[in-house]
Coordinates of C-alpha atoms and ligand atoms in Angstrom, one line a residue:
M1 CA 3.0 20.2 -8.1
K2 CA 0.3 17.7 -7.8
V3 CA 0.9 14.3 -5.8
L4 CA -1.0 11.4 -6.4
V5 CA -1.5 8.8 -3.7
A6 CA -2.2 5.0 -4.1
V7 CA -4.9 4.0 -1.3
K8 CA -5.9 0.1 -1.4
R9 CA -8.7 -1.1 0.7
V10 CA -7.6 -4.2 2.4
V11 CA -8.6 -6.4 5.4
D12 CA -7.8 -4.6 8.9
Y13 CA -4.5 -5.7 10.2
N14 CA -6.0 -6.8 13.2
V15 CA -8.6 -9.6 11.9
K16 CA -7.0 -13.2 11.9
V17 CA -8.2 -14.5 8.3
R18 CA -9.3 -17.6 7.5
V19 CA -8.7 -19.8 4.6
K20 CA -12.1 -20.6 2.5
S21 CA -13.3 -24.2 2.7
D22 CA -12.6 -24.8 -1.1
N23 CA -9.4 -23.5 -0.6
S24 CA -9.9 -21.0 -3.4
G25 CA -8.7 -18.0 -1.0
V26 CA -9.5 -16.6 2.2
D27 CA -13.0 -15.3 3.6
I28 CA -13.3 -11.6 3.7
A29 CA -17.2 -11.7 3.8
N30 CA -18.4 -9.5 6.9
V31 CA -14.7 -9.0 7.9
K32 CA -13.3 -5.3 8.9
M33 CA -11.6 -3.6 6.1
S34 CA -9.3 -0.6 6.7
M35 CA -6.8 1.2 4.9
N36 CA -3.5 -0.1 4.1
P37 CA -1.4 0.6 6.9
F38 CA 1.5 1.9 4.6
D39 CA -0.9 3.9 2.2
E40 CA -1.9 5.8 5.4
I41 CA 1.5 6.8 5.8
A42 CA 1.8 7.6 2.4
I43 CA -1.1 9.9 2.7
E44 CA 0.0 11.6 5.3
E45 CA 3.5 12.2 3.9
A46 CA 1.9 13.8 1.2
V47 CA -0.3 16.2 3.0
R48 CA 2.6 17.2 5.1
L49 CA 4.7 18.4 1.8
R50 CA 1.7 20.2 1.0
E51 CA 1.4 21.8 4.5
K52 CA 5.0 22.8 4.0
G53 CA 3.9 24.7 0.6
L54 CA 5.8 22.0 -1.5
V55 CA 2.7 20.6 -3.3
T56 CA -0.2 22.1 -4.2
E57 CA -2.7 19.2 -4.4
V58 CA -3.0 15.8 -3.0
I59 CA -5.3 13.3 -5.0
A60 CA -5.9 10.0 -3.7
V61 CA -6.6 7.1 -5.8
S62 CA -8.4 3.6 -5.2
C63 CA -8.7 0.8 -7.6
G64 CA -11.6 -1.8 -6.6
V65 CA -14.8 -2.1 -5.5
T66 CA -17.7 0.7 -4.8
Q67 CA -17.0 0.3 -0.9
C68 CA -13.3 1.8 -1.7
Q69 CA -15.2 5.1 -1.6
E70 CA -15.1 4.9 2.3
T71 CA -11.2 4.3 2.1
L72 CA -11.1 7.4 -0.1
R73 CA -13.3 9.3 2.4
T74 CA -10.6 8.3 5.1
A75 CA -7.7 9.5 2.8
M76 CA -9.7 13.2 2.4
A77 CA -10.4 13.1 6.0
I78 CA -6.6 12.9 6.5
G79 CA -6.1 15.9 4.4
A80 CA -6.0 14.6 0.4
D81 CA -8.1 17.6 -1.6
R82 CA -9.6 15.1 -4.1
A83 CA -9.8 11.3 -4.8
I84 CA -10.2 9.0 -7.8
L85 CA -12.1 5.8 -7.8
V86 CA -11.3 3.1 -10.7
E87 CA -14.5 1.1 -10.1
T88 CA -14.4 -2.8 -10.9
T89 CA -15.0 -6.1 -9.2
Q90 CA -12.6 -7.6 -10.9
E91 CA -9.9 -9.1 -8.9
L92 CA -6.8 -6.6 -9.4
Q93 CA -3.5 -7.7 -9.3
P94 CA -0.4 -5.4 -9.0
L95 CA 0.1 -5.4 -12.8
A96 CA -3.5 -4.1 -13.3
V97 CA -3.2 -1.6 -10.5
A98 CA 0.2 0.0 -11.8
K99 CA -1.6 0.2 -15.3
L100 CA -4.6 1.9 -14.0
L101 CA -2.3 4.5 -12.0
K102 CA 0.0 5.4 -15.1
A103 CA -3.4 5.9 -17.1
L104 CA -4.3 8.5 -14.1
M105 CA -0.6 9.8 -14.2
D106 CA -1.1 10.9 -17.9
K107 CA -4.3 12.2 -17.2
E108 CA -3.3 14.3 -13.9
Q109 CA 0.5 14.9 -14.6
P110 CA 1.4 14.6 -11.0
G111 CA 5.0 15.6 -9.8
L112 CA 5.2 12.7 -7.2
V113 CA 3.3 9.5 -7.1
I114 CA 3.4 8.1 -3.5
L115 CA 2.3 4.2 -3.0
G116 CA 2.8 2.0 0.0
K117 CA 5.5 -0.5 0.0
Q118 CA 3.3 -3.1 -0.1
A119 CA -0.3 -4.2 0.7
I120 CA -0.9 -6.4 3.9
D121 CA -3.5 -8.4 2.0
D122 CA -1.5 -10.0 -0.8
D123 CA 2.2 -8.7 0.6
C124 CA 3.1 -8.2 -3.2
N125 CA 5.8 -5.4 -3.0
Q126 CA 5.2 -4.9 -6.6
T127 CA 2.9 -2.3 -7.6
G128 CA 5.3 0.6 -7.0
Q129 CA 8.4 -0.8 -9.1
M130 CA 6.0 -1.8 -11.9
L131 CA 4.5 1.8 -12.2
A132 CA 8.0 2.9 -12.0
A133 CA 8.7 0.7 -15.0
L134 CA 5.5 1.4 -17.1
A135 CA 6.1 5.4 -16.5
D136 CA 9.7 5.0 -17.2
L137 CA 10.7 7.3 -14.3
P138 CA 13.1 6.9 -11.1
Q139 CA 11.5 5.3 -8.2
A140 CA 12.5 5.2 -4.6
T141 CA 11.3 2.1 -2.9
F142 CA 10.9 1.6 1.2
A143 CA 11.3 5.4 2.2
S144 CA 11.7 6.5 5.7
K145 CA 12.4 10.1 5.3
V146 CA 11.3 12.5 2.0
E147 CA 12.8 15.8 1.3
V148 CA 11.7 17.5 -1.7
A149 CA 13.7 20.4 -3.1
D150 CA 14.9 22.0 -6.7
G151 CA 12.9 19.4 -8.9
K152 CA 14.4 16.4 -6.8
A153 CA 13.6 14.2 -3.8
I154 CA 16.2 13.2 -1.7
V155 CA 15.0 10.0 0.0
T156 CA 16.4 7.9 2.8
R157 CA 15.7 4.1 1.8
E158 CA 15.4 1.1 4.6
V159 CA 17.7 -1.4 2.8
D160 CA 18.8 -4.6 4.0
G161 CA 22.3 -3.0 5.6
G162 CA 20.8 -0.3 6.8
L163 CA 19.8 3.1 5.1
E164 CA 20.6 4.2 2.1
T165 CA 19.9 8.0 0.6
I166 CA 19.2 8.7 -2.9
A167 CA 18.4 11.6 -4.8
V168 CA 15.7 11.1 -7.7
N169 CA 14.7 13.6 -10.4
L170 CA 11.0 14.6 -10.6
P171 CA 8.6 13.1 -11.7
A172 CA 9.3 9.9 -9.4
I173 CA 7.7 7.2 -7.5
I174 CA 8.1 6.7 -3.8
T175 CA 7.0 4.0 -2.2
T176 CA 6.8 4.3 1.8
D177 CA 8.2 2.1 4.6
L178 CA 7.0 2.3 8.4
R179 CA 9.3 4.6 9.9
L180 CA 8.5 7.5 7.3
N181 CA 5.9 9.0 9.8
E182 CA 3.1 8.5 11.8
P183 CA -0.6 9.3 10.4
R184 CA -2.5 11.6 12.5
Y185 CA -5.7 10.8 13.8
V186 CA -8.8 11.2 12.0
T187 CA -11.0 14.2 13.7
L188 CA -14.7 14.6 13.5
P189 CA -14.9 18.0 11.6
N190 CA -12.4 16.5 8.9
I191 CA -14.3 13.7 8.4
M192 CA -17.5 15.7 7.9
K193 CA -15.4 18.1 5.3
A194 CA -14.3 15.1 3.7
K195 CA -17.6 14.0 2.5
K196 CA -18.0 17.2 0.8
K197 CA -14.8 16.8 -1.1
Q198 CA -14.6 15.8 -4.8
L199 CA -14.6 12.0 -5.3
D200 CA -14.8 10.9 -9.4
V201 CA -15.4 7.4 -10.3
F202 CA -14.1 5.7 -13.5
K203 CA -14.1 2.3 -15.0
P204 CA -11.1 0.5 -16.2
E205 CA -12.3 0.8 -19.7
D206 CA -13.0 4.5 -19.4
L207 CA -9.3 4.5 -18.9
G208 CA -8.2 2.2 -21.9
V209 CA -6.9 -0.4 -19.2
D210 CA -7.4 -4.2 -19.6
V211 CA -7.1 -5.7 -15.9
V212 CA -7.9 -9.2 -16.5
P213 CA -5.6 -11.2 -14.0
R214 CA -2.6 -12.6 -15.6
I215 CA -1.7 -14.8 -12.6
K216 CA -3.8 -17.8 -11.5
T217 CA -4.2 -18.9 -7.6
L218 CA -4.1 -22.6 -7.6
K219 CA -4.9 -23.1 -3.9
V220 CA -4.6 -21.3 -0.8
S221 CA -3.6 -23.1 2.1
E222 CA -3.2 -22.7 6.2
P223 CA 0.5 -22.8 7.1
P224 CA 1.5 -26.2 8.9
K225 CA 0.7 -25.8 12.6
R226 CA 3.7 -25.2 14.9
S227 CA 4.0 -27.8 17.7
A228 CA 5.0 -26.8 20.9
G229 CA 8.8 -26.1 22.3
I230 CA 10.3 -27.6 25.0
K231 CA 12.6 -26.0 27.7
V232 CA 16.2 -27.4 27.8
P233 CA 18.1 -27.5 31.3
D234 CA 21.6 -26.4 30.0
V235 CA 23.3 -25.4 26.9
A236 CA 25.2 -28.9 26.2
T237 CA 21.3 -30.5 26.2
L238 CA 20.7 -27.4 23.6
V239 CA 23.3 -28.3 21.3
D240 CA 22.6 -31.9 21.8
K241 CA 18.9 -31.4 20.7
L242 CA 19.7 -29.4 17.9
K243 CA 22.3 -31.8 16.6
N244 CA 20.4 -35.3 16.9
V245 CA 16.9 -34.1 17.4
A246 CA 16.3 -31.2 15.1
K247 CA 19.2 -32.1 12.7
V248 CA 20.1 -28.1 12.0
I249 CA 23.7 -28.0 13.2
Ligands
AMP1 P1 1.4 -4.4 -3.4 O1 2.6 -4.2 -4.9 O2 0.0 -5.3 -4.0 O3 2.2 -4.8 -2.6 O4 0.8 -3.0 -3.3 C1 1.6 -1.9 -3.0 C2 0.8 -0.4 -2.8 O5 0.2 -0.5 -4.1 C3 0.1 -0.5 -1.8 O6 0.3 -0.1 -0.8 C4 -0.9 0.8 -2.4 O7 -0.3 2.1 -2.5 C5 -1.0 0.4 -4.1 N1 -1.9 -0.4 -4.6 C6 -2.1 -1.8 -4.8 N2 -3.3 -2.1 -4.8 C7 -3.9 -1.1 -5.1 C8 -5.5 -0.8 -5.4 N3 -6.3 -1.8 -5.7 N4 -6.0 0.4 -5.4 C9 -5.0 1.7 -4.8 N5 -3.5 1.5 -4.5 C10 -3.3 0.1 -4.7

């Protein structure tokens, strides 16, 4: 069984982004970029399934600019067998990515597709769900445990009330939550090995997918600055302030 894993190149989680002066977006020029953390977890999970002998091939996929190749090389250094870049300079929204992944699913026929639960740049939390709908396949989102057996995936999901365990028939779409696993460190020999692994490049047109954005960003602005808090001497004063100053109770 093949596993397709979607990996997005995003602004590194340590970077504090700045809004552009014309309010058209955030400035990502000369900013450190990395693999979306949830996607690192997705690759790690797929590689562990292969190491357990449940999966034969792990294919990492990224959609975006040429530099996404670096992200794909990292995925292959973690252990993906090969990679596919769908190259475009066009801004990609979740629906476009879901359509590209669907086209690759038709080509590769994976038994499982693993994505991150959300990308930390747009925080959309949409692509996996859209892909499941487009492919008409079962989905198990926010996975914190995955077991594969007898043509099924048994997935423990992190839901508002705690944990929920469901069984989905394969092929299926899974999205990863933070506690699913701790990705391994990438070693130098594996970085060197990853340089020699196969990386195919397609354009969205090659896959017959129209990636033109359907949603227009009107304005991006900083959140309002928070004013400093105050210390109160006792509970009575706290209640008084909440009632009469903040007017929240
Ligand atoms: P989002 O719906 O944008 O929050 O993204 C959820 C997940 O979809 C990410 O964690 C990735 O696994 C996948 N994804 C989103 N955008 C891309 C992209 N441009 N290339 C590859 N995977 C992506």
